[in-house]
């Protein structure tokens, strides 16, 4: 028996109803905020990720699925979408008409992390990105939209963690201060942080290993090193979020695992997921477009961990995607042929119909209709066919009515519409 690859998973029909609901809610919300969909390939040149996410990050150092193609070029299954969004913005000169572009994209990402609950090697993200705007008001608007999505999906127990990572002017000073702090401390760091200490000391700040957390307890804080402009930017983000009634926590340890961030960085954390508490993360990447060969344009975005969000909501999920409006129970061969005709006509009329062409008796078919959660059953018997009739049974009230076969689709459509109105 061939099994799934470790760290990968199937999203089964019983879960897809919820996934579709999340997707529809996100799309409708994002489109009301002026975002357009962009669909991108899942494989890119390795260099794109190495140059954007950063050589010294865990993702690039050890988590990418990288292959040599037949032309001896390195290609990589995308570990995230932001780099590809930026590549497309530059490659198609999307900035030429208007540098301000707002995109959303939904799809699978791949990281060779150690699999555990909430952490997969293929996982899905819902991304939203605003390119070409440096105003801190855009940061607040984006975070507002993200929080609204969680609200619309009735996700409780979330908190917004907010930080500023400064810019190319002020971050080097903070980096130096951190390196000085780290060289003066005798405490032990994990082996990863021993390496990061030299190349990427900011990452030591948000290491989850206990000894590193302990070591960093009294580390200098980035906000004390922000230049005037970054400070002002951050103040406006905070003020605007307060004006929009969005609660947040300042978290000076929030560094995030990708090197392209500048200024605002944020994460949505939840208590409902155990160790994998981040359900979404994002921030500004004001220098990324330019560093990949595009115009000097700022940007900000976020990605929601789709699998994690679905896991939070799964406990209360009642959105079954294949629940039919109508089950057709046919008794006898002639009735089955009639059921085929009816099911096709009803399918075309947009009525979600399930038909069982097996030899089950009426009882078996009613049982199946019940199990599928069908609101109605259309019973087709040989005798009724002679009279040109079928029987419609309401599975909730148990009422039955005879209806003519002729015009059944139109008839049922209006009955269902009436039922919906009276609900
Ligand atoms: P990220 O923090 O690496 O950011 O990922 C965003 C979210 O994806 C995480 O908060 C988490 O919910 C989910 N996620 C990450 N790795 C896994 C995994 N192995 N299994 C399940 N879920 C996972 C980014 O990817 C940035 N590109 C976000 C961004 C967009 N920044 C600006 N624009």
Tab-separated table of C-alpha atoms and ligand atoms in Angstrom:
chain	number	residue	atom	x	y	z
A	1	UNK	CA	0.000	0.000	0.000
A	2	UNK	CA	1.564	3.291	-1.089
A	3	UNK	CA	1.152	5.904	1.621
A	4	UNK	CA	1.432	9.675	1.784
A	5	UNK	CA	4.903	11.183	2.055
A	6	UNK	CA	5.736	12.244	5.634
A	7	UNK	CA	4.739	15.855	6.315
A	8	UNK	CA	2.221	15.909	3.461
A	9	UNK	CA	-1.508	15.458	3.908
A	10	UNK	CA	-4.786	14.951	2.104
A	11	UNK	CA	-7.614	17.399	2.587
A	12	UNK	CA	-10.591	15.068	2.542
A	13	UNK	CA	-14.149	15.833	1.334
A	14	UNK	CA	-15.343	16.174	4.924
A	15	UNK	CA	-12.875	19.073	5.340
A	16	UNK	CA	-13.166	20.802	1.968
A	17	UNK	CA	-16.488	22.472	2.847
A	18	UNK	CA	-14.680	24.398	5.569
A	19	UNK	CA	-11.717	25.160	3.303
A	20	UNK	CA	-14.088	26.531	0.662
A	21	UNK	CA	-15.892	28.647	3.237
A	22	UNK	CA	-12.591	30.164	4.438
A	23	UNK	CA	-11.502	30.789	0.865
A	24	UNK	CA	-14.807	32.409	-0.140
A	25	UNK	CA	-14.856	34.613	2.963
A	26	UNK	CA	-11.268	35.756	2.347
A	27	UNK	CA	-11.798	36.428	-1.360
A	28	UNK	CA	-14.977	38.420	-0.834
A	29	UNK	CA	-13.364	40.491	1.946
A	30	UNK	CA	-10.095	41.104	0.083
A	31	UNK	CA	-11.940	42.121	-3.079
A	32	UNK	CA	-13.983	44.663	-1.111
A	33	UNK	CA	-10.665	46.157	-0.029
A	34	UNK	CA	-9.495	46.439	-3.647
A	35	UNK	CA	-7.245	43.372	-3.901
A	36	UNK	CA	-7.096	41.370	-7.158
A	37	UNK	CA	-6.137	37.740	-7.449
A	38	UNK	CA	-2.743	36.763	-8.840
A	39	UNK	CA	-1.886	33.102	-9.544
A	40	UNK	CA	1.752	32.141	-9.562
A	41	UNK	CA	3.791	29.014	-10.329
A	42	UNK	CA	4.830	26.762	-7.470
A	43	UNK	CA	8.389	26.380	-8.861
A	44	UNK	CA	10.822	29.243	-9.297
A	45	UNK	CA	14.552	29.668	-9.761
A	46	UNK	CA	16.240	28.940	-6.417
A	47	UNK	CA	18.035	32.280	-6.586
A	48	UNK	CA	14.724	34.142	-6.209
A	49	UNK	CA	14.174	32.694	-2.730
A	50	UNK	CA	17.843	32.772	-1.706
A	51	UNK	CA	18.069	36.469	-2.549
A	52	UNK	CA	14.750	37.518	-1.045
A	53	UNK	CA	14.212	35.349	2.044
A	54	UNK	CA	17.942	35.498	2.835
A	55	UNK	CA	20.865	33.024	2.763
A	56	UNK	CA	21.128	32.893	6.560
A	57	UNK	CA	17.514	31.969	7.252
A	58	UNK	CA	16.337	28.507	8.290
A	59	UNK	CA	14.111	28.365	5.212
A	60	UNK	CA	16.933	28.872	2.722
A	61	UNK	CA	19.612	27.063	4.725
A	62	UNK	CA	17.764	23.830	5.317
A	63	UNK	CA	14.084	23.769	4.396
A	64	UNK	CA	13.810	24.237	0.646
A	65	UNK	CA	12.942	21.490	-1.827
A	66	UNK	CA	15.555	22.246	-4.454
A	67	UNK	CA	16.254	20.256	-7.627
A	68	UNK	CA	18.547	20.471	-10.610
A	69	UNK	CA	16.588	20.636	-13.867
A	70	UNK	CA	17.839	19.192	-17.149
A	71	UNK	CA	19.628	22.443	-17.941
A	72	UNK	CA	21.582	22.123	-14.685
A	73	UNK	CA	19.730	25.056	-13.138
A	74	UNK	CA	18.597	24.976	-9.533
A	75	UNK	CA	14.842	25.269	-9.139
A	76	UNK	CA	12.847	25.268	-5.889
A	77	UNK	CA	9.314	24.450	-4.793
A	78	UNK	CA	8.215	27.800	-3.375
A	79	UNK	CA	8.493	28.038	0.422
A	80	UNK	CA	6.403	31.245	0.387
A	81	UNK	CA	4.637	33.505	-2.114
A	82	UNK	CA	5.906	37.044	-1.508
A	83	UNK	CA	9.097	36.591	-3.557
A	84	UNK	CA	7.054	35.337	-6.521
A	85	UNK	CA	4.569	38.221	-6.226
A	86	UNK	CA	7.495	40.643	-6.398
A	87	UNK	CA	9.078	38.752	-9.304
A	88	UNK	CA	5.802	38.963	-11.272
A	89	UNK	CA	5.411	42.692	-10.434
A	90	UNK	CA	8.878	43.338	-11.842
A	91	UNK	CA	8.823	40.887	-14.763
A	92	UNK	CA	5.455	42.079	-16.149
A	93	UNK	CA	6.168	45.730	-15.325
A	94	UNK	CA	2.920	45.833	-13.378
A	95	UNK	CA	4.202	49.039	-11.772
A	96	UNK	CA	4.387	50.854	-15.117
A	97	UNK	CA	0.731	51.940	-15.232
A	98	UNK	CA	0.407	52.371	-11.487
A	99	UNK	CA	3.080	51.415	-8.939
A	100	UNK	CA	0.329	50.751	-6.405
A	101	UNK	CA	-0.882	47.190	-6.849
A	102	UNK	CA	-2.833	45.045	-4.410
A	103	UNK	CA	-2.813	41.288	-4.831
A	104	UNK	CA	-4.061	38.227	-3.057
A	105	UNK	CA	-3.002	34.677	-3.795
A	106	UNK	CA	-3.914	31.329	-2.283
A	107	UNK	CA	-2.000	28.110	-2.726
A	108	UNK	CA	0.453	25.488	-1.497
A	109	UNK	CA	3.944	26.223	-0.133
A	110	UNK	CA	6.699	23.724	0.652
A	111	UNK	CA	9.172	23.691	3.535
A	112	UNK	CA	11.196	20.720	4.706
A	113	UNK	CA	10.496	21.347	8.400
A	114	UNK	CA	10.176	18.697	11.090
A	115	UNK	CA	6.520	17.658	10.725
A	116	UNK	CA	4.187	17.937	13.714
A	117	UNK	CA	0.629	19.070	14.371
A	118	UNK	CA	0.135	22.393	12.594
A	119	UNK	CA	3.460	22.101	10.771
A	120	UNK	CA	3.537	20.397	7.395
A	121	UNK	CA	5.953	20.090	4.514
A	122	UNK	CA	3.233	21.074	2.069
A	123	UNK	CA	0.954	23.664	3.595
A	124	UNK	CA	-1.348	26.323	2.201
A	125	UNK	CA	-1.232	30.070	2.605
A	126	UNK	CA	-3.640	32.912	1.933
A	127	UNK	CA	-1.507	35.948	1.038
A	128	UNK	CA	-2.389	39.600	0.620
A	129	UNK	CA	0.201	42.122	-0.554
A	130	UNK	CA	0.133	45.893	-1.124
A	131	UNK	CA	2.966	47.094	-3.367
A	132	UNK	CA	3.925	50.715	-3.934
A	133	UNK	CA	2.624	52.317	-0.709
A	134	UNK	CA	4.840	53.377	2.175
A	135	UNK	CA	2.217	55.155	4.259
A	136	UNK	CA	1.783	53.615	7.731
A	137	UNK	CA	-1.958	53.979	7.123
A	138	UNK	CA	-1.687	51.087	4.659
A	139	UNK	CA	-0.135	48.953	7.427
A	140	UNK	CA	-3.121	49.689	9.671
A	141	UNK	CA	-5.611	49.042	6.875
A	142	UNK	CA	-3.992	45.685	6.053
A	143	UNK	CA	-3.982	44.563	9.688
A	144	UNK	CA	-7.598	45.740	10.036
A	145	UNK	CA	-8.575	43.571	7.049
A	146	UNK	CA	-6.736	40.573	8.491
A	147	UNK	CA	-8.483	40.941	11.852
A	148	UNK	CA	-11.833	41.343	10.089
A	149	UNK	CA	-11.300	38.016	8.317
A	150	UNK	CA	-10.800	36.259	11.655
A	151	UNK	CA	-13.927	38.026	12.939
A	152	UNK	CA	-16.032	36.950	9.970
A	153	UNK	CA	-14.881	33.380	10.490
A	154	UNK	CA	-15.686	33.650	14.226
A	155	UNK	CA	-12.135	32.851	15.310
A	156	UNK	CA	-11.805	33.829	18.938
A	157	UNK	CA	-8.633	33.661	20.999
A	158	UNK	CA	-6.281	35.590	18.735
A	159	UNK	CA	-3.798	38.307	19.538
A	160	UNK	CA	-1.909	40.657	17.239
A	161	UNK	CA	1.800	40.976	17.984
A	162	UNK	CA	3.427	44.058	16.546
A	163	UNK	CA	6.998	45.250	16.180
A	164	UNK	CA	9.117	47.510	14.021
A	165	UNK	CA	12.353	46.153	12.588
A	166	UNK	CA	13.711	49.518	11.496
A	167	UNK	CA	15.348	50.280	8.181
A	168	UNK	CA	18.753	50.108	6.498
A	169	UNK	CA	19.769	53.249	8.381
A	170	UNK	CA	18.932	52.254	11.937
A	171	UNK	CA	19.046	48.449	11.908
A	172	UNK	CA	22.865	48.166	11.625
A	173	UNK	CA	23.205	50.053	14.935
A	174	UNK	CA	20.768	47.703	16.597
A	175	UNK	CA	22.600	44.713	15.120
A	176	UNK	CA	25.863	46.017	16.587
A	177	UNK	CA	24.247	46.547	19.986
A	178	UNK	CA	22.910	43.002	19.896
A	179	UNK	CA	26.268	41.541	18.877
A	180	UNK	CA	27.928	43.439	21.707
A	181	UNK	CA	25.326	42.113	24.153
A	182	UNK	CA	25.798	38.572	22.855
A	183	UNK	CA	29.580	38.725	23.062
A	184	UNK	CA	29.353	39.848	26.695
A	185	UNK	CA	27.028	37.098	27.815
A	186	UNK	CA	28.394	33.793	29.045
A	187	UNK	CA	25.071	31.903	28.816
A	188	UNK	CA	24.693	29.057	26.395
A	189	UNK	CA	22.843	29.453	23.157
A	190	UNK	CA	21.467	26.630	21.020
A	191	UNK	CA	23.726	25.536	18.165
A	192	UNK	CA	21.592	27.439	15.616
A	193	UNK	CA	21.896	30.664	17.622
A	194	UNK	CA	25.653	30.196	18.047
A	195	UNK	CA	25.771	30.522	14.247
A	196	UNK	CA	23.126	33.279	14.068
A	197	UNK	CA	25.044	35.282	16.667
A	198	UNK	CA	27.537	36.248	13.957
A	199	UNK	CA	25.481	36.398	10.756
A	200	UNK	CA	21.940	37.111	11.828
A	201	UNK	CA	21.855	38.141	15.529
A	202	UNK	CA	18.275	39.445	15.250
A	203	UNK	CA	17.079	35.869	14.837
A	204	UNK	CA	18.478	34.982	18.279
A	205	UNK	CA	15.835	37.328	19.671
A	206	UNK	CA	12.897	35.162	18.685
A	207	UNK	CA	14.474	31.739	19.164
A	208	UNK	CA	12.046	29.531	21.086
A	209	UNK	CA	14.753	27.457	22.861
A	210	UNK	CA	14.560	28.081	26.596
A	211	UNK	CA	18.267	28.798	27.162
A	212	UNK	CA	18.232	31.346	24.313
A	213	UNK	CA	15.112	33.031	25.695
A	214	UNK	CA	16.815	33.217	29.059
A	215	UNK	CA	19.965	34.697	27.487
A	216	UNK	CA	17.992	37.323	25.584
A	217	UNK	CA	15.936	38.412	28.607
A	218	UNK	CA	17.897	41.647	29.015
A	219	UNK	CA	18.894	42.127	25.382
A	220	UNK	CA	18.616	45.623	23.915
A	221	UNK	CA	15.306	46.473	22.312
A	222	UNK	CA	14.925	47.516	18.692
A	223	UNK	CA	12.520	50.368	19.474
A	224	UNK	CA	15.313	52.143	21.346
A	225	UNK	CA	17.379	52.087	18.156
A	226	UNK	CA	14.795	53.180	15.586
A	227	UNK	CA	15.704	56.269	13.574
A	228	UNK	CA	13.353	59.221	13.688
A	229	UNK	CA	11.509	58.287	10.496
A	230	UNK	CA	11.003	54.658	11.510
A	231	UNK	CA	9.892	55.782	14.942
A	232	UNK	CA	7.331	58.153	13.457
A	233	UNK	CA	6.129	55.470	11.041
A	234	UNK	CA	5.659	52.991	13.879
A	235	UNK	CA	3.836	55.550	16.046
A	236	UNK	CA	1.363	56.237	13.216
A	237	UNK	CA	0.742	52.505	12.708
A	238	UNK	CA	-0.051	52.139	16.409
A	239	UNK	CA	-2.219	55.280	16.551
A	240	UNK	CA	-4.149	54.239	13.450
A	241	UNK	CA	-4.786	50.758	14.838
A	242	UNK	CA	-6.057	52.334	18.051
A	243	UNK	CA	-8.338	54.611	16.006
A	244	UNK	CA	-9.690	51.511	14.239
A	245	UNK	CA	-10.246	49.768	17.594
A	246	UNK	CA	-7.778	46.997	16.819
A	247	UNK	CA	-6.070	45.715	19.946
A	248	UNK	CA	-2.460	44.654	19.672
A	249	UNK	CA	0.548	43.854	21.808
A	250	UNK	CA	3.957	45.342	21.221
A	251	UNK	CA	6.399	42.481	20.945
A	252	UNK	CA	9.992	43.664	20.584
A	253	UNK	CA	11.150	40.075	20.174
A	254	UNK	CA	9.137	39.575	17.001
A	255	UNK	CA	11.733	39.264	14.265
A	256	UNK	CA	10.146	36.711	11.902
A	257	UNK	CA	12.004	34.123	9.891
A	258	UNK	CA	12.503	35.991	6.631
A	259	UNK	CA	15.211	38.583	6.072
A	260	UNK	CA	13.350	40.932	3.741
A	261	UNK	CA	11.360	42.682	6.457
A	262	UNK	CA	11.773	46.360	7.275
A	263	UNK	CA	9.783	48.474	9.749
A	264	UNK	CA	6.352	47.040	10.664
A	265	UNK	CA	6.257	43.304	11.333
A	266	UNK	CA	3.345	41.458	12.878
A	267	UNK	CA	1.976	38.064	13.720
A	268	UNK	CA	-1.451	36.756	14.636
A	269	UNK	CA	-1.077	34.232	17.417
A	270	UNK	CA	-3.609	31.909	18.944
A	271	UNK	CA	-3.785	29.779	22.041
A	272	UNK	CA	-5.747	27.042	20.246
A	273	UNK	CA	-2.900	25.484	18.265
A	274	UNK	CA	-0.376	24.301	20.851
A	275	UNK	CA	3.250	24.864	19.856
A	276	UNK	CA	2.448	26.282	16.402
A	277	UNK	CA	0.859	29.449	17.706
A	278	UNK	CA	1.320	31.697	14.649
A	279	UNK	CA	-1.720	31.564	12.421
A	280	UNK	CA	-0.627	34.497	10.241
A	281	UNK	CA	2.395	36.712	9.836
A	282	UNK	CA	3.572	39.599	7.743
A	283	UNK	CA	5.231	42.951	7.529
A	284	UNK	CA	6.843	45.568	5.345
A	285	UNK	CA	9.488	44.716	2.799
A	286	UNK	CA	10.340	48.168	1.515
A	287	UNK	CA	13.652	47.181	-0.108
A	288	UNK	CA	12.766	43.818	-1.643
A	289	UNK	CA	11.406	45.055	-4.986
A	290	UNK	CA	14.503	47.133	-5.631
A	291	UNK	CA	16.875	44.408	-4.472
A	292	UNK	CA	15.333	41.992	-6.997
A	293	UNK	CA	15.965	44.439	-9.834
A	294	UNK	CA	12.693	46.375	-9.820
A	295	UNK	CA	11.885	50.007	-9.156
A	296	UNK	CA	12.392	51.444	-5.690
A	297	UNK	CA	8.914	50.751	-4.312
A	298	UNK	CA	7.907	49.872	-0.763
A	299	UNK	CA	5.488	47.048	0.070
A	300	UNK	CA	3.685	45.276	2.876
A	301	UNK	CA	1.787	42.008	3.120
A	302	UNK	CA	0.792	39.001	5.170
A	303	UNK	CA	0.239	35.291	4.830
A	304	UNK	CA	-2.293	33.267	6.775
A	305	UNK	CA	-1.512	29.619	7.508
A	306	UNK	CA	-4.581	28.098	5.857
A	307	UNK	CA	-4.114	24.643	7.433
A	308	UNK	CA	-3.771	26.173	10.902
A	309	UNK	CA	-6.818	28.377	10.414
A	310	UNK	CA	-8.850	25.359	9.235
A	311	UNK	CA	-7.643	23.385	12.268
A	312	UNK	CA	-8.868	26.110	14.637
A	313	UNK	CA	-12.280	26.138	12.985
A	314	UNK	CA	-12.605	22.384	12.449
A	315	UNK	CA	-13.975	21.734	15.934
A	316	UNK	CA	-17.186	23.659	15.215
A	317	UNK	CA	-17.399	22.950	11.527
A	318	UNK	CA	-20.788	22.147	9.999
A	319	UNK	CA	-19.949	23.204	6.442
A	320	UNK	CA	-20.104	19.945	4.542
A	321	UNK	CA	-19.429	20.704	0.895
A	322	UNK	CA	-21.241	17.769	-0.693
A	323	UNK	CA	-24.465	17.909	1.323
A	324	UNK	CA	-27.255	17.524	-1.288
A	325	UNK	CA	-30.509	19.507	-1.449
A	326	UNK	CA	-32.236	16.451	-2.820
A	327	UNK	CA	-31.732	12.707	-2.855
A	328	UNK	CA	-33.474	10.696	-5.574
A	329	UNK	CA	-34.669	7.292	-4.403
A	330	UNK	CA	-35.611	5.101	-7.371
A	331	UNK	CA	-37.407	1.755	-7.065
A	332	UNK	CA	-37.040	-0.572	-10.046
A	333	UNK	CA	-35.225	-0.413	-13.367
A	334	UNK	CA	-37.626	1.975	-15.127
A	335	UNK	CA	-37.537	4.270	-12.111
A	336	UNK	CA	-33.711	4.279	-12.217
A	337	UNK	CA	-33.813	5.401	-15.849
A	338	UNK	CA	-36.229	8.150	-14.834
A	339	UNK	CA	-33.891	9.029	-11.913
A	340	UNK	CA	-31.065	9.509	-14.406
A	341	UNK	CA	-33.225	11.894	-16.484
A	342	UNK	CA	-34.322	13.797	-13.369
A	343	UNK	CA	-30.840	14.033	-11.836
A	344	UNK	CA	-29.397	15.502	-15.037
A	345	UNK	CA	-32.250	18.025	-15.363
A	346	UNK	CA	-31.954	18.992	-11.683
A	347	UNK	CA	-28.161	19.241	-11.881
A	348	UNK	CA	-28.527	21.635	-14.823
A	349	UNK	CA	-31.069	23.647	-12.833
A	350	UNK	CA	-28.474	24.091	-10.065
A	351	UNK	CA	-30.164	21.827	-7.510
A	352	UNK	CA	-27.550	19.788	-5.628
A	353	UNK	CA	-28.797	16.273	-6.289
A	354	UNK	CA	-27.522	12.855	-5.219
A	355	UNK	CA	-28.679	9.636	-6.866
A	356	UNK	CA	-27.855	6.101	-5.873
A	357	UNK	CA	-28.091	3.770	-8.865
A	358	UNK	CA	-27.492	0.660	-6.725
A	359	UNK	CA	-30.125	-1.991	-6.008
A	360	UNK	CA	-30.884	-0.743	-2.485
A	361	UNK	CA	-34.533	-0.850	-1.393
A	362	UNK	CA	-36.462	2.247	-0.297
A	363	UNK	CA	-35.330	1.851	3.314
A	364	UNK	CA	-31.649	1.674	2.341
A	365	UNK	CA	-31.940	4.698	0.087
A	366	UNK	CA	-33.765	6.745	2.746
A	367	UNK	CA	-31.036	5.811	5.204
A	368	UNK	CA	-28.399	7.061	2.807
A	369	UNK	CA	-30.330	10.314	2.189
A	370	UNK	CA	-30.444	10.801	5.939
A	371	UNK	CA	-26.729	10.113	6.341
A	372	UNK	CA	-25.880	12.639	3.615
A	373	UNK	CA	-28.036	15.249	5.354
A	374	UNK	CA	-30.298	15.729	2.332
A	375	UNK	CA	-33.208	18.078	3.058
A	376	UNK	CA	-35.588	16.313	0.645
A	377	UNK	CA	-35.999	12.953	-1.067
A	378	UNK	CA	-37.655	12.510	-4.440
A	379	UNK	CA	-39.186	9.039	-4.543
A	380	UNK	CA	-39.675	7.535	-7.989
A	381	UNK	CA	-41.677	4.293	-8.091
A	382	UNK	CA	-42.828	2.240	-11.092
A	383	UNK	CA	-46.525	2.884	-10.341
A	384	UNK	CA	-46.055	6.625	-10.037
A	385	UNK	CA	-44.209	6.736	-13.366
A	386	UNK	CA	-47.294	5.322	-15.094
A	387	UNK	CA	-49.269	8.238	-13.669
A	388	UNK	CA	-46.486	10.698	-14.563
A	389	UNK	CA	-45.881	11.521	-10.872
A	390	UNK	CA	-43.093	11.480	-8.304
A	391	UNK	CA	-43.260	11.908	-4.525
A	392	UNK	CA	-41.335	14.637	-2.693
A	393	UNK	CA	-40.612	13.964	0.977
A	394	UNK	CA	-39.446	16.713	3.296
A	395	UNK	CA	-36.943	14.989	5.576
A	396	UNK	CA	-37.476	17.442	8.440
A	397	UNK	CA	-41.291	17.653	8.561
A	398	UNK	CA	-41.770	14.153	7.029
A	399	UNK	CA	-44.513	15.640	4.800
A	400	UNK	CA	-44.960	14.096	1.354
A	401	UNK	CA	-46.509	15.584	-1.798
A	402	UNK	CA	-47.018	14.170	-5.303
A	403	UNK	CA	-45.622	16.252	-8.118
A	404	UNK	CA	-45.853	15.855	-11.900
A	405	UNK	CA	-42.646	14.622	-13.546
A	406	UNK	CA	-43.110	17.182	-16.277
A	407	UNK	CA	-41.443	20.440	-15.275
A	408	UNK	CA	-40.010	18.853	-12.106
A	409	UNK	CA	-36.863	21.006	-12.090
A	410	UNK	CA	-38.762	24.319	-12.206
A	411	UNK	CA	-41.289	23.026	-9.695
A	412	UNK	CA	-38.608	21.965	-7.205
A	413	UNK	CA	-36.681	25.204	-7.644
A	414	UNK	CA	-39.711	27.232	-6.597
A	415	UNK	CA	-40.524	24.866	-3.689
A	416	UNK	CA	-36.947	25.157	-2.373
A	417	UNK	CA	-36.981	28.926	-2.831
A	418	UNK	CA	-40.252	29.131	-0.843
A	419	UNK	CA	-38.782	26.905	1.901
A	420	UNK	CA	-35.708	29.129	2.134
A	421	UNK	CA	-37.900	32.239	2.438
A	422	UNK	CA	-39.925	30.745	5.272
A	423	UNK	CA	-36.784	29.774	7.233
B	1	LIG	P1	5.657	32.993	7.446
B	1	LIG	O1	5.552	33.523	8.821
B	1	LIG	O2	6.858	32.173	7.118
B	1	LIG	O3	5.535	34.249	6.487
B	1	LIG	O4	4.365	32.144	7.143
B	1	LIG	C1	3.069	32.667	7.319
B	1	LIG	C2	2.176	31.650	7.993
B	1	LIG	O5	2.193	30.419	7.267
B	1	LIG	C3	2.626	31.259	9.400
B	1	LIG	O6	2.189	32.191	10.355
B	1	LIG	C4	1.943	29.903	9.566
B	1	LIG	O7	0.603	30.085	9.974
B	1	LIG	C5	1.966	29.339	8.174
B	1	LIG	N1	3.043	28.341	8.056
B	1	LIG	C6	4.364	28.574	7.891
B	1	LIG	N2	5.036	27.408	7.835
B	1	LIG	C7	4.132	26.420	7.969
B	1	LIG	C8	4.189	24.988	7.987
B	1	LIG	N3	5.340	24.327	7.836
B	1	LIG	N4	3.033	24.292	8.150
B	1	LIG	C9	1.852	24.939	8.296
B	1	LIG	N5	1.733	26.274	8.261
B	1	LIG	C10	2.848	27.011	8.108
B	1	LIG	C11	5.600	34.192	5.130
B	1	LIG	O8	5.547	33.168	4.479
B	1	LIG	C12	5.615	35.542	4.478
B	1	LIG	N6	5.733	35.361	3.032
B	1	LIG	C13	4.375	36.336	4.856
B	1	LIG	C14	4.320	37.655	4.177
B	1	LIG	C15	3.564	37.993	3.132
B	1	LIG	N7	5.054	38.695	4.518
B	1	LIG	C16	4.766	39.707	3.696
B	1	LIG	N8	3.867	39.269	2.831
